Coordinates of C-alpha atoms in Angstrom, one line a residue:
M1 CA 16.8 89.3 115.1
I2 CA 16.8 93.1 115.4
S3 CA 13.5 94.6 114.3
G4 CA 11.4 97.6 115.0
R5 CA 11.9 100.5 117.4
K6 CA 11.0 101.1 121.0
N7 CA 10.4 104.6 122.2
A8 CA 11.7 105.8 118.9
G9 CA 13.4 109.2 119.0
K10 CA 13.6 109.3 122.8
A11 CA 16.4 109.5 125.2
S12 CA 16.8 111.0 128.7
P13 CA 17.2 114.8 128.4
C14 CA 19.1 114.9 131.7
L15 CA 21.4 112.2 130.4
L16 CA 22.2 114.2 127.3
V17 CA 22.9 117.3 129.3
L18 CA 25.1 115.4 131.6
I19 CA 27.2 114.1 128.7
S20 CA 27.4 117.3 126.8
V21 CA 28.7 119.4 129.7
G22 CA 30.7 116.6 131.3
C23 CA 29.2 117.0 134.8
F24 CA 27.1 114.9 137.1
F25 CA 24.0 114.9 139.2
A26 CA 24.5 116.0 142.7
T27 CA 22.5 113.3 144.5
Y28 CA 22.1 109.6 144.3
N29 CA 18.3 109.9 144.3
F30 CA 18.5 111.7 141.1
L31 CA 21.1 109.4 139.7
T32 CA 18.8 106.5 140.3
M33 CA 15.8 108.4 138.8
V34 CA 17.6 108.6 135.5
G35 CA 17.1 104.9 135.1
H36 CA 13.4 105.4 134.6
G37 CA 13.4 108.3 132.1
R38 CA 13.1 108.5 128.3
G39 CA 13.6 111.6 126.3
R40 CA 14.3 113.1 122.9
D41 CA 17.4 112.0 121.1
G42 CA 18.7 108.5 120.5
P43 CA 20.9 106.4 118.4
R44 CA 21.4 107.5 114.8
K45 CA 20.6 104.2 113.1
L46 CA 18.9 100.9 113.8
L47 CA 20.2 98.4 111.3
D48 CA 18.5 95.1 110.8
H49 CA 20.9 92.3 109.7
G50 CA 21.2 88.6 110.2
G51 CA 18.5 85.9 110.0
A52 CA 16.1 84.2 112.3
V53 CA 17.6 82.4 115.2
S54 CA 17.1 78.7 115.4
F55 CA 16.7 77.0 118.8
T56 CA 17.1 73.5 120.1
S57 CA 13.7 71.8 120.8
G58 CA 14.5 71.7 124.5
S59 CA 15.1 75.4 124.9
D60 CA 12.6 77.1 127.2
P61 CA 11.5 80.4 125.7
S62 CA 11.2 82.0 129.1
K63 CA 14.9 81.3 129.8
R64 CA 16.4 82.5 126.5
F65 CA 18.8 85.4 126.7
H66 CA 19.9 87.9 124.1
V67 CA 23.7 88.0 123.5
A68 CA 25.0 91.6 123.3
L69 CA 28.5 92.9 123.0
T70 CA 29.8 96.4 122.5
A71 CA 32.4 97.0 119.9
T72 CA 34.1 99.7 117.7
D73 CA 34.9 99.7 114.0
A74 CA 38.6 99.3 114.6
L75 CA 40.1 96.2 112.9
Y76 CA 41.3 94.9 116.3
S77 CA 37.7 94.9 117.6
Q78 CA 36.3 93.6 114.3
W79 CA 38.2 90.3 114.0
Q80 CA 37.5 89.4 117.7
S81 CA 33.8 90.1 117.1
R82 CA 33.8 87.9 114.0
I83 CA 35.3 84.9 115.9
M84 CA 33.0 85.5 118.9
H85 CA 29.9 85.6 116.6
Y86 CA 31.0 82.4 114.8
W87 CA 31.1 80.4 118.0
Y88 CA 27.8 81.9 119.2
T89 CA 26.3 80.6 115.9
E90 CA 27.8 77.2 116.4
M91 CA 26.8 76.8 120.1
R92 CA 23.3 78.3 120.0
R93 CA 22.0 75.3 118.0
R94 CA 23.3 72.6 120.4
P95 CA 21.4 70.9 123.2
G96 CA 21.7 72.8 126.5
S97 CA 21.8 76.3 124.9
D98 CA 19.4 79.0 126.0
M99 CA 21.0 81.5 123.6
G100 CA 18.5 83.7 121.7
G101 CA 19.3 86.6 119.4
F102 CA 22.6 88.4 119.0
T103 CA 23.5 92.1 118.7
R104 CA 26.9 93.8 118.2
I105 CA 26.4 97.3 119.6
L106 CA 28.7 99.4 117.5
H107 CA 29.5 102.6 119.3
S108 CA 31.5 104.2 116.5
G109 CA 28.5 106.2 115.3
K110 CA 28.5 104.8 111.7
P111 CA 28.2 101.5 109.9
D112 CA 31.2 99.4 109.2
G113 CA 32.1 96.5 106.8
L114 CA 30.5 93.8 109.1
M115 CA 26.9 94.9 108.9
D116 CA 25.9 92.1 106.6
E117 CA 27.8 89.5 108.6
I118 CA 26.9 90.2 112.2
P119 CA 23.5 91.6 113.5
T120 CA 24.5 95.1 114.5
L121 CA 23.0 98.2 116.1
V122 CA 24.9 101.5 115.4
V123 CA 24.8 103.9 118.3
D124 CA 26.6 107.2 119.1
P125 CA 29.9 107.4 121.0
L126 CA 30.3 109.7 123.8
P127 CA 31.1 113.3 122.7
E128 CA 34.8 113.8 121.9
G129 CA 37.0 114.1 124.9
V130 CA 34.5 112.8 127.4
D131 CA 36.1 109.4 127.7
K132 CA 39.5 110.9 128.2
G133 CA 41.1 108.2 126.1
Y134 CA 39.4 105.4 128.1
I135 CA 37.3 104.0 125.3
V136 CA 35.6 101.4 127.5
L137 CA 33.6 104.4 129.0
N138 CA 31.5 104.1 125.9
R139 CA 30.2 100.7 126.9
P140 CA 27.5 101.7 129.4
W141 CA 26.4 104.6 127.2
A142 CA 26.1 102.1 124.3
F143 CA 23.9 99.8 126.4
V144 CA 21.7 102.7 127.4
Q145 CA 21.0 103.5 123.8
W146 CA 20.5 99.9 122.7
L147 CA 18.0 99.3 125.5
Q148 CA 16.0 102.3 124.5
K149 CA 15.9 101.6 120.8
A150 CA 16.0 97.8 120.1
D151 CA 13.1 95.5 120.1
I152 CA 14.6 92.8 122.3
K153 CA 12.4 89.7 122.3
E154 CA 14.2 87.8 125.2
D155 CA 13.5 88.6 128.9
Y156 CA 17.2 88.1 129.7
I157 CA 20.5 89.6 128.3
L158 CA 24.0 88.2 128.3
M159 CA 26.5 91.1 128.3
A160 CA 29.6 89.7 126.5
E161 CA 32.8 91.0 124.9
P162 CA 34.5 90.5 121.6
D163 CA 37.3 88.5 123.1
H164 CA 34.9 85.8 124.4
I165 CA 34.7 82.4 122.8
F166 CA 31.9 80.0 123.7
V167 CA 33.4 76.5 124.4
K168 CA 30.0 74.8 125.0
P169 CA 26.3 75.7 124.8
L170 CA 25.5 78.3 127.5
P171 CA 22.3 77.8 129.6
N172 CA 20.7 80.7 131.4
L173 CA 22.7 80.8 134.7
A174 CA 20.5 83.5 136.3
R175 CA 18.1 82.5 139.0
G176 CA 15.0 84.5 138.3
D177 CA 15.7 88.1 139.4
Q178 CA 19.2 87.1 140.6
P179 CA 21.6 87.7 137.8
A180 CA 24.6 85.5 137.2
A181 CA 28.1 87.0 137.0
F182 CA 31.8 86.0 137.0
P183 CA 33.8 87.0 140.1
F184 CA 37.0 88.7 139.2
F185 CA 39.9 88.3 141.6
Y186 CA 41.1 91.9 141.0
I187 CA 37.7 93.5 141.8
K188 CA 38.0 94.1 145.5
P189 CA 35.3 96.4 146.9
T190 CA 36.2 95.9 150.6
D191 CA 39.8 96.9 149.9
N192 CA 38.7 100.1 148.2
E193 CA 36.0 101.2 150.7
K194 CA 37.4 104.7 151.2
V195 CA 37.1 105.5 147.4
L196 CA 33.9 103.6 146.8
R197 CA 32.0 105.4 149.6
K198 CA 32.1 108.5 147.3
F199 CA 29.7 106.6 145.0
F200 CA 28.1 104.1 147.4
P201 CA 27.1 106.1 150.6
E202 CA 26.8 104.4 154.0
E203 CA 23.0 104.5 154.0
K204 CA 23.1 102.1 151.1
G205 CA 24.6 99.4 153.4
P206 CA 27.9 97.7 153.9
I207 CA 30.5 97.9 151.2
S208 CA 30.3 94.1 150.9
N209 CA 26.9 94.7 149.1
I210 CA 29.0 95.5 146.1
D211 CA 29.7 92.3 144.2
P212 CA 33.3 91.6 143.0
I213 CA 32.3 91.7 139.3
G214 CA 32.3 93.6 136.1
N215 CA 29.5 93.9 133.6
S216 CA 30.7 91.0 131.5
P217 CA 30.0 88.2 131.5
V218 CA 26.6 88.8 133.2
I219 CA 23.2 87.2 132.5
I220 CA 20.5 89.6 133.8
Q221 CA 16.8 90.3 133.3
K222 CA 16.2 92.9 130.7
A223 CA 14.0 94.9 133.1
Q224 CA 16.8 95.0 135.7
L225 CA 19.4 96.2 133.2
E226 CA 17.1 98.9 131.9
K227 CA 17.2 100.4 135.4
I228 CA 20.9 99.7 136.1
A229 CA 22.4 100.9 132.8
P230 CA 21.8 104.7 133.2
T231 CA 23.2 104.6 136.7
W232 CA 26.1 102.5 135.5
M233 CA 26.9 105.1 132.9
N234 CA 26.6 108.0 135.3
V235 CA 28.8 106.3 138.0
S236 CA 31.4 105.5 135.3
L237 CA 31.6 109.1 134.2
K238 CA 31.7 110.4 137.8
M239 CA 34.5 107.9 138.7
K240 CA 36.5 109.0 135.7
E241 CA 36.2 112.6 136.8
D242 CA 37.4 111.7 140.3
V243 CA 41.2 111.7 140.4
E244 CA 41.4 109.3 143.3
A245 CA 39.0 106.8 141.8
D246 CA 40.5 107.1 138.4
K247 CA 44.0 106.3 139.8
A248 CA 42.7 103.5 142.1
F249 CA 40.7 101.6 139.4
G250 CA 42.5 102.4 136.2
W251 CA 41.5 100.1 133.3
V252 CA 38.9 98.3 135.4
L253 CA 37.0 101.5 136.4
E254 CA 34.0 100.8 134.3
M255 CA 33.8 97.3 135.9
Y256 CA 33.7 98.8 139.4
A257 CA 31.1 101.3 138.2
Y258 CA 28.8 98.4 137.1
A259 CA 29.2 96.7 140.4
V260 CA 28.4 99.9 142.3
A261 CA 25.4 100.7 140.1
S262 CA 23.9 97.2 140.6
A263 CA 24.3 97.6 144.4
L264 CA 22.7 101.0 144.3
H265 CA 19.6 99.3 142.8
G266 CA 19.7 96.5 145.3
V267 CA 20.7 93.9 142.8
H268 CA 23.0 91.1 143.9
H269 CA 24.6 88.5 141.5
N270 CA 24.9 84.8 141.7
L271 CA 28.7 84.4 141.4
R272 CA 29.7 81.7 139.0
K273 CA 33.4 80.8 138.7
D274 CA 32.5 78.3 136.0
F275 CA 31.1 81.0 133.8
M276 CA 34.5 81.8 132.3
I277 CA 38.2 81.0 132.3
Q278 CA 41.2 83.1 131.4
P279 CA 44.2 81.3 129.9
P280 CA 47.0 80.8 130.5
F281 CA 46.1 81.0 134.2
D282 CA 43.1 78.6 134.1
P283 CA 44.4 75.4 132.6
K284 CA 41.3 73.5 131.6
T285 CA 38.1 74.1 129.7
D286 CA 36.1 71.1 130.9
N287 CA 34.2 73.0 133.5
T288 CA 33.5 76.3 131.9
F289 CA 31.4 78.0 129.2
I290 CA 33.5 80.9 127.9
I291 CA 37.2 81.4 127.2
H292 CA 38.2 85.0 127.8
Y293 CA 41.5 85.6 126.0
T294 CA 42.5 88.9 127.5
Y295 CA 46.0 87.7 128.7
G296 CA 48.9 86.9 126.4
C297 CA 50.0 83.3 126.3
D298 CA 53.8 83.1 126.1
Y299 CA 55.7 79.8 126.3
S300 CA 59.1 78.3 125.6
L301 CA 59.3 75.4 123.2
K302 CA 59.5 73.2 126.3
G303 CA 56.0 74.4 127.3
E304 CA 57.2 76.6 130.1
L305 CA 55.2 79.8 130.8
T306 CA 57.2 82.9 130.2
Y307 CA 54.6 85.4 131.3
G308 CA 55.8 89.0 131.1
K309 CA 58.4 87.9 128.5
I310 CA 57.8 87.2 124.8
G311 CA 57.9 83.4 124.4
E312 CA 59.3 81.3 121.6
W313 CA 55.7 80.4 121.0
R314 CA 53.0 82.9 121.8
F315 CA 49.4 83.9 121.2
D316 CA 48.4 87.4 122.3
K317 CA 45.5 89.2 120.8
R318 CA 47.6 92.5 121.0
S319 CA 49.9 91.1 118.3
Y320 CA 47.0 91.6 115.8
I321 CA 46.0 95.2 116.3
R322 CA 46.6 96.3 112.7
S323 CA 45.8 93.0 111.0
P324 CA 43.8 89.9 111.9
P325 CA 45.5 86.7 113.0
P326 CA 46.3 84.6 109.9
R327 CA 44.6 81.3 109.3
N328 CA 46.1 78.2 110.7
L329 CA 48.1 79.6 113.6
S330 CA 50.8 77.3 114.9
L331 CA 49.7 75.1 117.8
P332 CA 51.5 75.5 121.1
P333 CA 54.0 73.0 122.4
P334 CA 52.5 69.7 123.6
S335 CA 52.9 70.3 127.3
V336 CA 51.1 73.7 127.6
P337 CA 47.7 73.8 129.4
E338 CA 44.8 72.3 127.5
S339 CA 42.9 75.7 127.7
V340 CA 45.6 77.4 125.6
A341 CA 45.6 74.7 123.0
T342 CA 41.8 74.7 122.8
L343 CA 41.8 78.5 122.4
V344 CA 44.1 78.4 119.4
K345 CA 42.3 75.5 117.8
M346 CA 39.0 77.4 118.2
V347 CA 40.5 80.5 116.7
N348 CA 41.8 78.4 113.8
E349 CA 38.5 76.7 113.2
A350 CA 36.7 80.1 113.1
T351 CA 39.1 81.8 110.8
A352 CA 39.1 78.8 108.4
S353 CA 35.3 78.9 108.3
I354 CA 34.6 82.7 108.1
V355 CA 34.3 83.8 104.4
G356 CA 36.7 86.6 103.5
W357 CA 38.6 86.3 106.8
E358 CA 41.7 88.2 105.7
E359 CA 39.9 90.8 103.6
E360 CA 39.8 94.3 105.0
R361 CA 36.4 95.3 106.4

């Protein structure tokens, strides 16, 4: 449950100057120092919604983690957040779960229609124009604000995303001060050493010190994230300003920035391939905790994948940018991978159970 304020009315002055003028610190020493500061201005609102979290009797309080995702007030983000929160609520009560509280960090700067349904903290977006149309750049800034203002009871945090569905209870996969993260096949630090050396100098060690990860899903100690988040934000902004880095990393730029920021702080992650799957390329859900439905699933009626071409049957979240998916979506043909069928069944269960699903929020 979100309650109280921590360091109320404070945020890093250097941080705010950086954002307002769109420039960066000149040295990595100063970049790292930002992680320890607190200053004058912070999020506009701290809204307390939701009820007390119930835990299974076997849950060790020292291992519980707070589930946090960043989101906007766009309908596309809202319906995904509602499904994600539904399955969090279902799975947190089951044996084997170390899930604690939940926060949707809403970086639209104002409340939306889900405030009474999902525990939410409203924070400010980056100043207009700073993200250059790359809205994901708001994610690290949102986490910086949340960590400054929220009274987070748990010692660990799971950074998640709206398009995540929990398929089973999630235990704390971190090992003490070694966070747990999912390794992404397309995050390749060693292949991008020339560009990354602009942000991770040689004196920090080999480029292989940068983990092949993004910020989500990650389970990490709160104290570690409090240090990493400001650096993550600064590196993200600096990469976006760098033409070569922006071109090389594109839509995964913020993911590279988190990996670099972690390495700058000497934090290395336990890589867990079982953390998450991504249909349609991962066929089964029996050895995973999260479905990430970032890719479209297109099939012929014979169950043949037609990726890159709209299928006779399809489920793609991008089909529902202006309206949420209707209840009772058609199931895929019988021969498609189990992961795809499970995804659609879980979406259907959530939409059938959420009150006022198709009402505009």
